[in-house]
Amino acid sequence: MKKNIRDISDFLLEINVEELPVSCVRPALDKLKNAFIERLKTERIAHGNIAVFGTAAVLICHIKDILLKQEEFSQEISGPPRKIAFDENNKPTPQGMGFAKNQGVDVKDLKIKQTPKGEYVFIVKKIKSRPTKEVLRDITPGIVKSISFPKTMRWDDSGARFARPIESILVLLDKENIKIKIWNVEAKLIKGASISAYLKKLEKSCILDQDKRKLEIEKMISAAQKKLGLDEYIDKNLLEETNFLVKSPVLMTGDFDKRFLAVPKDVLAASMSKHQRIFTLSKNNKLVNKFIAIIDGKGRNIEKMKKVYANILEARLKDSLFFYNEDIKKPFSDLTPKLKDLIFQKDLGNMFEKIQRLEELSSFISERLNISPDKRGAVKRAAYLCKTDLVTQMVGEFPSLQGAMGMEYSLKSGEKESVAIAIKEHYLPKGLDDNLPETIEGAILAISDRVDNIVGLLGSGIEPKGSFDPFGIRRNSQGLIQIVNHRSLRIGFQSLIKKAIELYKGKLKISQAELEIKVIDYIKERLEFLTPDTKPLELKQAVLKSGCNDIVGVFKRVEALSKISSEKYFLKTAKVCERTSNILKGAKGEKISAVNETLLKEDLEKEVWKAYSANNRAIENLIKEEKYEEATRAYGDAFFEVLHKFFDNVLVNTEDSSLRENRLAMMQAINKLYTNDVADLAMLPQIVVQ
């Protein structure tokens, strides 16, 4: 039903803050939008499009066509049974009258309803609708306070915690100011301006929409690169940062002394982007002594700004060149012992002890993957050198260059190229969408580093909570899974985790047995997140219940079973798993050992065991060959019909304990044949075979 234009309006929230870390702006805007969507739904307030805009200094939420009053709502409240609320003469009892009084209604308003439990008393209570203005006044402070950040600060005595101090807020419902207070900050008041007029005024001095602004910056940079005849490459991360630092972007180009091109490419890029957010320029993939900067605001003296930027840049590049020349004075490996002075993590020793563990772990993995002796040597050497750049002056100034400088300095010192590449690659991936190691040496070292991190951090009692993961345990786990699956590395994770725990030599707070379970469970949780969605959703959990020791196998099983999950033979297999599982669940405490054929009395149980004996080897072989579709078909065909007859005619839980235990042993053998190594399909809901 179309709403009357007088019943709707626009809403605007503007939060002005001291400059936020640019990486926080987009997530904060997303949280602001989602929080309003959720709360308005809860409060029964219909609305149109919700748009969020922002820079490092301001967060804005604009809601169109918001209904000016909550939608009406009736709630059904159940009371006592009829026989308690009314006597045999249908007169209300004290209990019935008490229920009516508590709900604020008259006894005559009580209604009777038939339920599966019998006749019950209930009332239909209308919830009064409130003006939207009142609701917004109540919910807006809580929404702002709910925006979470990786790091927060306090700036006054209100107990406020936000990424940066809030300087002012503005809350409008069309032309009307809504007076609210967020911590010690009261909403400012403006007169007479509608929201549309206010936004138009803002847009005269800036590009309000961050996506339009980003596109405009991208176009400006591309046009300048074309004009200069240079490569059309834009650093996407720097583009995102710059976008939230400016409101009205203006481009300028500048240059610097050619002698600084002697500094490695990664160093130049880091020097230029860290402090000044300058875009490097290249021709034929080689850096040139020019740069692009995006500054804020039109009408500025560009020539003067160029000189300022160039002077600052020259000072930065002089420092970088100095750091580089100092770092290469000695062979790279001579710096490695300095890692003894660098703490890895409280209670977990120093970085030199860490690289000793990485040497052992990477050798352990190399042996199991049976790579060549040359590659094993390269992996072990890379493990010894992989953290050395942490004690260089360059990485001390630019932490983002760890790995990149390790590669650069190791090549300068005459190390093998495979060693140098592995040093750089062992930091990959840095996020879900990042590149993965391309060499086996880099992949093995990256896995070793992540397993050591996960075991050490979880073993010292550190755990991620919600989105809070300052030590990167979640990121380490996801990267580990991505690398293993991408390269199809068949590593037994239980033995690898056991080895990693042993290498800590008693430094960990948690016992080995408990920690092994903890780490496997954590990797399993991340696997559930990273494997593709399935139908039904529980199929992933069913696969993971059968083990995640082989990560590649988990992905293969999820993919194969998801493909056939609607097939009749899959449902037959699921039913076999379900029925055998249910029998075994009711047999806790029973002694279940191997099947004794001499105790098979009934013809049907002999038939079931004959089906097992005739098919188990073939099914096991299909599973070993990872032919999961064929194994599922064979399993369903072998057991569905015969077990159906068996359960209809033979009592498993007979009073004769020897017969009962033998029949349970048979059910266990059939169940484990599939669920041990493929999936526990008993976890699927509503398994029906037509």
XYZ file of C-alpha atoms in Angstrom:
690
model
C 0.000 0.000 0.000
C 1.367 3.371 -1.005
C 1.991 5.664 1.948
C 0.659 9.197 2.069
C 3.534 11.649 1.493
C 2.617 13.339 4.780
C 3.270 10.062 6.627
C 6.911 9.791 5.529
C 10.032 11.884 5.776
C 13.836 11.674 5.488
C 16.253 11.129 8.353
C 19.877 12.259 8.617
C 22.584 11.492 11.141
C 25.951 13.234 10.854
C 28.857 12.366 13.180
C 31.866 14.690 13.018
C 35.022 13.206 14.517
C 38.715 13.839 14.816
C 40.403 12.121 11.873
C 39.722 8.377 11.969
C 42.273 5.779 10.816
C 41.343 5.449 7.131
C 41.107 1.651 7.339
C 38.251 2.061 9.851
C 35.976 4.332 7.808
C 34.333 1.891 5.392
C 33.727 -0.795 8.088
C 32.275 1.899 10.391
C 29.875 3.059 7.653
C 28.774 -0.531 6.984
C 28.144 -1.106 10.699
C 26.189 2.153 10.951
C 23.949 1.186 8.034
C 23.364 -2.383 9.218
C 22.599 -1.233 12.760
C 19.867 1.131 11.507
C 18.397 -1.570 9.249
C 18.221 -4.004 12.161
C 16.836 -1.576 14.752
C 14.212 -0.041 12.458
C 12.991 -3.532 11.605
C 12.770 -4.389 15.314
C 10.936 -1.123 15.988
C 8.461 -1.748 13.112
C 9.398 1.413 11.235
C 9.241 1.074 7.471
C 11.707 3.050 5.370
C 13.192 3.486 1.913
C 16.836 3.420 0.853
C 19.564 3.810 3.481
C 22.763 5.451 2.217
C 25.967 6.050 4.176
C 28.706 8.521 3.269
C 31.973 9.357 4.893
C 35.549 10.516 5.093
C 38.079 10.170 7.906
C 36.417 13.157 9.613
C 32.687 12.536 9.140
C 30.207 9.630 9.081
C 26.748 10.272 7.590
C 23.630 8.088 7.429
C 20.724 9.207 5.219
C 17.436 7.268 5.357
C 14.785 8.079 2.772
C 11.015 7.776 3.154
C 10.980 6.756 6.786
C 7.471 6.180 8.183
C 6.648 8.793 10.817
C 4.924 6.294 13.112
C 5.542 2.709 14.106
C 3.361 0.144 12.346
C 0.562 -1.229 14.556
C 1.248 -4.554 16.186
C -0.851 -7.126 17.987
C 0.696 -9.701 20.284
C -0.898 -12.981 21.310
C -0.104 -13.818 24.948
C -0.830 -17.303 26.254
C -2.090 -17.824 29.800
C -3.079 -20.786 31.986
C -5.105 -23.816 30.788
C -8.863 -23.193 30.544
C -9.650 -25.654 33.352
C -7.457 -23.583 35.706
C -8.643 -20.148 34.507
C -12.382 -21.061 34.609
C -14.388 -23.354 36.875
C -17.007 -25.942 35.832
C -19.612 -23.145 35.646
C -17.397 -21.186 33.243
C -16.746 -18.504 35.841
C -13.248 -17.049 36.121
C -11.108 -18.461 38.911
C -8.634 -16.347 40.932
C -5.922 -17.597 38.541
C -7.900 -16.441 35.489
C -8.628 -13.049 37.036
C -4.984 -12.705 38.071
C -3.800 -13.366 34.507
C -6.205 -10.725 33.132
C -5.122 -8.182 35.752
C -1.421 -8.781 35.092
C -1.963 -8.205 31.387
C -4.020 -5.031 31.965
C -7.239 -6.365 30.396
C -10.759 -7.188 31.553
C -11.698 -10.838 32.238
C -14.244 -10.654 29.407
C -11.345 -10.094 26.981
C -9.898 -13.538 27.710
C -10.209 -15.944 24.769
C -9.981 -19.730 24.562
C -7.727 -21.482 22.083
C -7.247 -25.152 21.247
C -3.549 -26.141 21.303
C -1.734 -29.503 21.017
C -1.632 -29.468 24.858
C -5.369 -28.782 25.195
C -7.504 -25.648 25.688
C -5.631 -22.565 26.917
C -6.590 -18.998 27.780
C -4.986 -16.210 25.792
C -5.352 -12.525 24.995
C -4.610 -10.428 21.930
C -2.799 -7.348 23.115
C -2.367 -4.317 20.889
C 1.012 -2.661 21.268
C 0.743 1.103 21.044
C 2.633 2.624 18.147
C 5.005 5.488 18.926
C 6.067 8.448 16.778
C 9.237 7.671 14.828
C 10.874 10.815 16.204
C 10.665 9.421 19.742
C 12.023 6.050 18.661
C 14.942 7.635 16.775
C 15.753 9.770 19.809
C 15.952 6.569 21.867
C 17.850 4.284 19.490
C 20.355 6.614 17.773
C 22.775 6.984 20.718
C 22.921 3.204 21.140
C 23.542 2.692 17.425
C 26.460 5.136 17.427
C 27.911 3.522 20.556
C 27.596 0.072 18.962
C 30.042 0.897 16.132
C 33.102 -1.178 17.010
C 36.725 -0.484 16.073
C 39.936 -2.528 16.392
C 41.237 0.122 18.818
C 39.276 2.692 20.794
C 40.146 5.625 23.048
C 38.608 7.613 25.918
C 38.683 11.392 25.700
C 36.522 12.675 28.557
C 34.951 11.581 31.845
C 31.816 10.108 30.245
C 33.375 6.678 29.740
C 33.041 7.152 25.970
C 35.068 4.754 23.833
C 35.336 5.451 20.102
C 38.152 5.289 17.557
C 38.587 9.069 17.855
C 36.840 11.830 19.846
C 33.381 12.808 18.559
C 33.357 16.575 17.997
C 29.707 17.121 17.076
C 26.562 15.369 15.909
C 23.549 16.443 13.885
C 20.221 14.559 13.825
C 17.426 15.681 11.509
C 13.979 14.354 10.648
C 13.271 16.405 7.550
C 13.582 20.034 8.836
C 13.176 19.122 12.499
C 16.169 18.785 14.815
C 16.114 15.781 17.139
C 17.746 16.586 20.430
C 19.911 13.714 21.596
C 23.052 13.288 23.637
C 25.767 10.751 22.881
C 28.058 10.495 25.872
C 28.868 14.171 26.642
C 28.173 15.373 23.092
C 24.830 17.072 22.517
C 23.329 17.309 19.036
C 23.893 20.682 17.374
C 20.894 22.574 16.031
C 20.426 24.094 12.584
C 17.487 26.211 11.520
C 15.114 25.819 8.655
C 17.165 23.587 6.352
C 15.604 20.435 4.968
C 17.778 17.350 4.664
C 17.888 17.574 0.868
C 18.962 21.235 1.076
C 21.600 20.413 3.697
C 23.071 17.594 1.572
C 23.106 19.811 -1.543
C 25.036 22.415 0.408
C 27.606 19.799 1.460
C 27.928 18.535 -2.111
C 28.893 22.001 -3.356
C 32.204 21.685 -1.520
C 32.844 17.946 -1.752
C 32.002 14.629 -3.419
C 29.876 13.176 -0.650
C 29.497 9.621 -1.977
C 32.761 7.772 -1.273
C 32.270 5.375 -4.203
C 31.786 8.232 -6.678
C 34.755 10.014 -5.113
C 36.951 6.931 -5.461
C 35.956 6.501 -9.109
C 36.749 10.161 -9.782
C 40.218 9.814 -8.195
C 40.859 6.677 -10.247
C 39.882 8.495 -13.466
C 42.123 11.446 -12.600
C 45.148 9.214 -11.983
C 44.585 7.165 -15.163
C 44.253 10.318 -17.261
C 47.501 11.738 -15.820
C 49.365 8.456 -16.446
C 48.164 8.406 -20.059
C 49.191 12.016 -20.579
C 52.700 11.280 -19.244
C 52.998 8.102 -21.348
C 53.429 5.909 -18.257
C 52.066 2.546 -17.091
C 48.418 2.636 -16.052
C 48.767 0.979 -12.657
C 47.082 2.159 -9.446
C 47.796 0.774 -5.978
C 44.268 -0.248 -4.889
C 45.036 -0.116 -1.153
C 46.511 3.372 -1.434
C 43.542 4.444 -3.572
C 41.142 3.319 -0.804
C 43.160 5.168 1.855
C 43.377 8.363 -0.207
C 39.664 8.265 -0.947
C 38.789 8.628 2.728
C 41.384 11.340 3.362
C 39.928 13.829 0.880
C 36.482 15.331 0.289
C 37.183 17.264 -2.892
C 40.096 15.568 -4.699
C 42.641 17.514 -6.752
C 45.535 15.809 -8.557
C 49.081 17.067 -8.824
C 52.237 15.521 -10.266
C 55.789 16.049 -9.075
C 59.274 14.593 -9.395
C 62.290 13.665 -7.285
C 66.046 13.141 -7.755
C 66.906 10.192 -10.018
C 69.577 8.949 -7.606
C 66.821 7.633 -5.345
C 65.854 5.113 -8.030
C 68.799 3.068 -6.694
C 66.543 2.207 -3.760
C 64.511 -1.023 -4.356
C 61.042 -0.572 -5.835
C 59.203 -1.806 -2.715
C 61.172 0.618 -0.536
C 60.363 3.577 -2.775
C 56.674 2.666 -2.797
C 56.606 2.284 1.011
C 58.513 5.549 1.574
C 56.127 7.449 -0.684
C 52.878 5.919 0.528
C 53.397 5.647 4.303
C 53.652 9.330 5.224
C 52.429 11.241 2.175
C 50.100 8.782 0.389
C 51.943 9.401 -2.883
C 51.358 7.168 -5.916
C 54.514 5.845 -7.598
C 54.759 5.955 -11.386
C 56.480 3.539 -13.764
C 57.279 2.962 -17.411
C 57.563 -0.574 -18.743
C 57.254 -1.758 -15.116
C 60.301 0.268 -13.985
C 59.831 3.139 -11.553
C 60.443 6.653 -12.824
C 61.346 9.711 -10.723
C 57.820 11.137 -10.841
C 54.844 10.843 -8.513
C 51.145 11.640 -8.246
C 49.527 13.067 -5.120
C 45.823 13.619 -4.448
C 45.235 16.654 -2.271
C 42.040 18.024 -0.780
C 40.250 21.109 -2.028
C 40.232 23.215 -5.178
C 41.900 26.591 -5.549
C 45.123 25.636 -3.767
C 48.549 26.769 -4.986
C 49.612 23.589 -6.791
C 53.169 24.768 -7.525
C 53.727 25.581 -3.868
C 52.250 22.230 -2.835
C 54.562 20.422 -5.288
C 57.603 21.975 -3.629
C 56.338 21.058 -0.155
C 55.686 17.458 -1.201
C 59.017 17.198 -3.051
C 60.982 18.529 -0.064
C 59.324 16.144 2.364
C 59.738 13.249 -0.081
C 63.441 13.975 -0.570
C 63.987 13.855 3.192
C 62.131 10.548 3.410
C 64.026 9.052 0.485
C 67.365 10.176 1.924
C 66.479 8.258 5.085
C 65.437 5.212 3.053
C 68.645 5.275 1.016
C 70.657 5.580 4.227
C 68.814 2.641 5.852
C 69.326 0.544 2.717
C 73.052 1.249 2.480
C 73.535 0.541 6.191
C 71.604 -2.729 6.024
C 73.653 -4.148 3.126
C 77.049 -3.460 4.712
C 77.076 -6.947 6.261
C 75.960 -10.327 4.864
C 72.273 -10.769 5.623
C 72.798 -13.949 7.679
C 75.147 -12.065 10.047
C 72.082 -10.222 11.367
C 70.126 -13.394 12.248
C 71.587 -13.855 15.776
C 70.162 -10.404 16.659
C 66.740 -12.099 16.664
C 67.640 -13.337 20.162
C 66.934 -9.799 21.365
C 63.495 -9.669 19.701
C 60.548 -11.132 21.650
C 58.174 -13.325 19.643
C 55.375 -13.274 22.214
C 55.245 -12.989 25.993
C 56.077 -16.365 27.577
C 56.835 -17.887 24.133
C 60.495 -16.896 23.831
C 62.361 -14.854 21.226
C 62.355 -14.755 17.438
C 65.585 -16.764 17.193
C 63.890 -19.636 19.023
C 60.975 -19.254 16.615
C 63.161 -19.682 13.513
C 64.724 -22.771 15.107
C 61.206 -24.219 15.393
C 60.471 -23.209 11.800
C 63.591 -25.051 10.597
C 62.342 -28.213 12.312
C 58.720 -27.821 11.203
C 59.568 -27.039 7.571
C 61.920 -30.062 7.440
C 59.143 -32.201 8.947
C 56.703 -31.081 6.209
C 59.351 -31.420 3.450
C 59.946 -35.049 4.398
C 56.244 -35.890 4.345
C 55.775 -34.224 0.967
C 58.906 -36.000 -0.286
C 60.316 -32.967 -2.099
C 63.820 -33.093 -3.615
C 66.950 -32.682 -1.422
C 67.735 -29.320 -3.116
C 64.301 -27.952 -2.261
C 64.536 -29.288 1.308
C 67.819 -27.438 1.740
C 66.320 -24.240 0.335
C 63.317 -24.480 2.685
C 65.534 -24.973 5.742
C 67.819 -22.073 4.764
C 64.816 -19.821 4.126
C 63.414 -20.785 7.550
C 66.678 -19.679 9.182
C 66.619 -16.307 7.366
C 62.872 -15.609 7.111
C 62.620 -13.290 10.136
C 66.063 -11.650 9.854
C 64.769 -8.537 8.109
C 62.849 -7.707 11.313
C 66.145 -6.454 12.794
C 67.061 -4.307 9.761
C 66.751 -0.528 9.869
C 64.520 -0.535 6.802
C 61.865 -2.846 8.265
C 62.152 -0.980 11.564
C 60.996 2.134 9.691
C 58.596 0.361 7.302
C 57.131 -2.799 8.933
C 55.025 -3.434 5.817
C 58.265 -4.344 3.987
C 58.977 -7.456 6.057
C 59.485 -10.333 3.662
C 60.109 -8.020 0.703
C 63.322 -6.754 2.299
C 64.255 -10.262 3.384
C 64.162 -11.279 -0.271
C 66.069 -8.177 -1.407
C 68.833 -8.460 1.209
C 69.258 -12.226 0.852
C 69.736 -11.863 -2.919
C 72.277 -9.082 -2.283
C 74.131 -11.494 0.033
C 74.301 -14.225 -2.606
C 71.587 -16.551 -1.319
C 69.801 -18.805 -3.828
C 66.825 -17.248 -5.602
C 64.546 -20.043 -4.311
C 65.558 -19.134 -0.730
C 64.933 -15.418 -1.316
C 61.516 -15.998 -2.912
C 60.457 -18.319 -0.071
C 61.354 -15.606 2.471
C 59.027 -13.146 0.742
C 56.272 -15.676 0.043
C 56.046 -17.054 3.570
C 54.052 -13.941 4.585
C 51.394 -14.721 1.942
C 48.438 -14.547 2.005
C 48.001 -11.423 4.129
C 44.209 -11.556 3.744
C 41.420 -13.645 2.210
C 41.826 -12.124 -1.259
C 45.629 -11.883 -1.294
C 48.034 -13.821 -3.499
C 49.214 -17.257 -2.351
C 52.802 -18.590 -2.405
C 53.757 -19.739 -5.912
C 56.725 -21.937 -4.937
C 56.656 -25.129 -2.886
C 59.436 -23.712 -0.708
C 57.366 -20.594 0.050
C 54.252 -22.682 0.703
C 55.999 -25.028 3.165
C 57.559 -22.140 5.080
C 54.235 -20.245 5.153
C 52.473 -23.333 6.564
C 55.204 -23.838 9.182
C 55.001 -20.207 10.315
C 51.217 -20.294 10.623
C 51.083 -23.610 12.474
C 53.729 -22.343 14.909
C 51.744 -19.125 15.449
C 48.400 -20.885 15.985
C 49.815 -23.503 18.365
C 51.827 -20.927 20.320
C 49.071 -18.340 20.666
C 46.253 -20.770 21.487
C 48.614 -22.702 23.750
C 49.444 -19.567 25.737
C 45.750 -18.956 26.437
C 45.088 -16.289 23.774
C 41.821 -16.702 21.857
C 39.945 -14.506 19.357
C 36.627 -13.190 20.658
C 34.003 -12.169 18.109
C 35.644 -9.865 15.581
C 38.462 -9.099 18.033
C 41.560 -10.983 16.880
C 44.592 -8.737 17.524
C 47.078 -11.604 17.239
C 45.748 -12.780 13.868
C 44.920 -16.366 14.876
C 41.915 -16.372 12.546
C 43.959 -14.892 9.684
C 46.744 -17.435 10.248
C 44.268 -20.331 10.179
C 42.546 -19.122 7.021
C 45.862 -18.578 5.250
C 47.030 -22.040 6.261
C 43.889 -23.668 4.830
C 44.064 -21.615 1.610
C 47.698 -22.580 0.935
C 47.189 -26.295 1.641
C 44.061 -26.514 -0.512
C 45.470 -24.376 -3.351
C 48.540 -26.599 -3.725
C 46.707 -29.863 -2.860
C 49.236 -30.693 -0.144
C 48.335 -33.930 1.620
C 49.687 -33.224 5.099
C 48.432 -35.101 8.144
C 47.578 -32.176 10.377
C 47.358 -34.111 13.611
C 51.004 -35.183 13.358
C 52.053 -31.669 12.294
C 50.252 -30.061 15.244
C 51.739 -32.640 17.614
C 55.216 -31.812 16.269
C 54.610 -28.039 16.606
C 53.517 -28.456 20.244
C 56.567 -30.588 21.073
C 58.917 -27.929 19.630
C 57.720 -25.383 22.219
C 59.418 -27.570 24.858
C 57.089 -26.944 27.761
C 56.539 -23.200 27.212
C 52.787 -23.619 26.651
C 50.153 -23.285 29.393
C 47.790 -25.925 28.005
C 48.487 -29.664 28.052
C 49.457 -31.319 24.763
C 46.324 -33.483 24.559
C 43.985 -30.547 25.277
C 45.825 -28.242 22.882
C 45.755 -30.755 20.020
C 41.959 -30.884 20.288
C 41.737 -27.074 20.615
C 43.841 -26.423 17.485
C 42.019 -29.051 15.390
C 38.645 -27.628 16.490
C 39.776 -24.126 15.564
C 40.986 -25.223 12.117
C 37.698 -27.110 11.683
C 35.766 -23.906 12.459
C 37.755 -21.991 9.825
C 37.270 -24.854 7.347
C 33.521 -24.582 7.776
C 33.821 -20.869 6.949
C 36.055 -21.372 3.877
C 34.452 -24.397 2.218
C 31.707 -23.622 -0.342
C 28.091 -23.444 0.797
C 26.184 -26.722 0.605
C 22.605 -27.899 0.354
C 21.609 -28.796 2.980
C 23.764 -26.470 5.075
C 24.428 -29.241 7.617
C 26.318 -31.238 4.983
C 29.501 -29.283 5.731
C 29.273 -30.166 9.419
C 28.617 -33.796 8.500
C 31.825 -33.884 6.437
C 33.876 -32.162 9.148
C 32.612 -34.584 11.793
C 34.387 -37.322 9.823
C 37.683 -35.496 10.376
C 39.762 -32.641 9.010
C 43.218 -34.186 9.270
C 43.413 -33.937 5.475
C 42.290 -30.426 4.477
C 42.350 -31.158 0.731
C 40.140 -34.193 1.360
C 37.604 -32.040 3.229
C 37.195 -29.733 0.218
C 36.896 -32.745 -2.122
C 34.267 -34.450 0.057
C 32.221 -31.250 0.443
C 32.281 -30.646 -3.309
C 31.443 -34.245 -4.249
C 28.614 -34.744 -1.755
C 27.083 -31.323 -2.394
C 26.827 -32.251 -6.065
C 24.819 -35.427 -5.356
C 22.876 -34.361 -2.246
C 19.492 -34.505 -4.006
C 20.090 -37.934 -5.579
C 18.061 -40.885 -4.287
C 21.170 -43.012 -3.632
C 22.615 -40.199 -1.483
C 19.420 -40.088 0.581
C 19.545 -43.889 0.957
C 23.078 -43.616 2.306
C 22.032 -40.806 4.652
C 19.154 -42.968 5.948
C 21.519 -45.884 6.632
C 23.825 -43.528 8.555
C 20.880 -42.107 10.480
C 19.326 -45.439 11.489
C 22.598 -47.096 12.497
C 23.626 -43.940 14.361
C 20.353 -43.802 16.295
C 20.745 -47.422 17.386
C 24.314 -46.763 18.536
C 23.329 -43.593 20.421
C 20.972 -45.647 22.563
C 23.711 -48.154 23.331
C 26.080 -45.967 25.335
C 27.981 -48.003 27.896
C 27.627 -51.242 25.932
C 30.731 -53.321 25.169
C 30.963 -53.232 21.389
C 33.808 -55.207 19.834
C 34.204 -57.159 16.583
C 31.312 -59.090 15.044
C 31.231 -62.774 15.996
C 29.707 -64.658 13.044
C 28.836 -67.677 15.200
C 26.370 -65.472 17.122
C 24.370 -64.539 14.014
C 21.059 -66.382 14.627
C 18.404 -64.710 12.487
C 18.367 -65.090 8.696
C 18.008 -61.324 8.278
C 21.041 -60.510 10.418
C 23.030 -63.065 8.435
C 21.841 -61.301 5.280
C 22.974 -57.930 6.652
C 26.417 -59.296 7.538
C 26.658 -60.978 4.143
C 25.983 -57.553 2.526
C 28.753 -56.033 4.644
C 31.264 -58.811 3.913
C 30.535 -58.640 0.184
C 30.825 -54.846 -0.136
C 33.066 -53.384 2.567
C 36.387 -53.829 0.699
C 35.022 -52.326 -2.511
C 33.533 -49.347 -0.642
C 36.760 -48.818 1.339
C 38.754 -48.808 -1.918
C 36.402 -46.295 -3.547
C 36.812 -44.015 -0.519
C 40.617 -44.380 -0.612
C 40.562 -43.474 -4.317
C 38.393 -40.438 -3.385
C 35.558 -41.622 -5.620
C 33.020 -40.296 -3.164
C 30.033 -40.336 -5.524
C 30.616 -43.994 -6.420
C 31.272 -44.910 -2.774
C 28.015 -43.221 -1.706
C 26.025 -45.053 -4.377
C 27.622 -48.401 -3.489
C 26.991 -47.894 0.236
C 23.321 -46.968 -0.211
C 22.711 -49.841 -2.634
C 24.429 -52.350 -0.340
C 22.631 -51.534 2.908
C 19.430 -49.510 2.483
C 16.995 -52.317 1.570
C 18.480 -55.066 3.722
C 18.681 -52.845 6.825
C 15.089 -51.694 6.289
C 13.919 -55.319 6.473
C 16.274 -56.024 9.361
C 15.019 -53.164 11.546
C 11.380 -54.077 10.819
C 11.824 -57.699 11.875
C 14.806 -58.050 14.220
C 15.196 -56.505 17.657
C 18.731 -55.173 18.080
C 18.394 -54.384 21.786
C 17.413 -57.883 22.781
C 17.706 -58.999 26.423
C 20.399 -61.535 25.494
C 23.535 -59.416 26.068
C 25.810 -61.419 23.740
C 23.308 -61.204 20.858
C 22.682 -57.505 21.579
C 26.371 -56.606 21.640
C 26.995 -58.590 18.458
C 24.169 -56.843 16.617
C 25.417 -53.475 17.862
C 28.894 -54.398 16.612
C 27.375 -55.077 13.197
C 25.599 -51.709 13.209
C 28.849 -50.001 14.218
C 30.844 -51.696 11.453
C 28.304 -50.590 8.838
C 28.093 -47.061 10.235
C 31.863 -46.514 10.511
C 32.487 -47.883 7.018
C 31.112 -44.586 5.636
C 31.099 -42.073 8.482
C 34.733 -42.565 9.523
C 36.197 -41.198 6.278
C 33.420 -39.507 4.259
C 30.647 -37.830 6.274
C 28.326 -38.483 9.190
C 25.129 -37.977 7.232
C 23.042 -38.693 10.349
C 23.543 -34.962 11.046
C 21.326 -34.004 8.094
C 17.751 -32.914 8.909
C 14.610 -34.731 7.704
C 16.129 -37.559 5.685
C 13.250 -38.925 3.581
C 13.664 -41.524 0.826
C 10.734 -41.518 -1.584
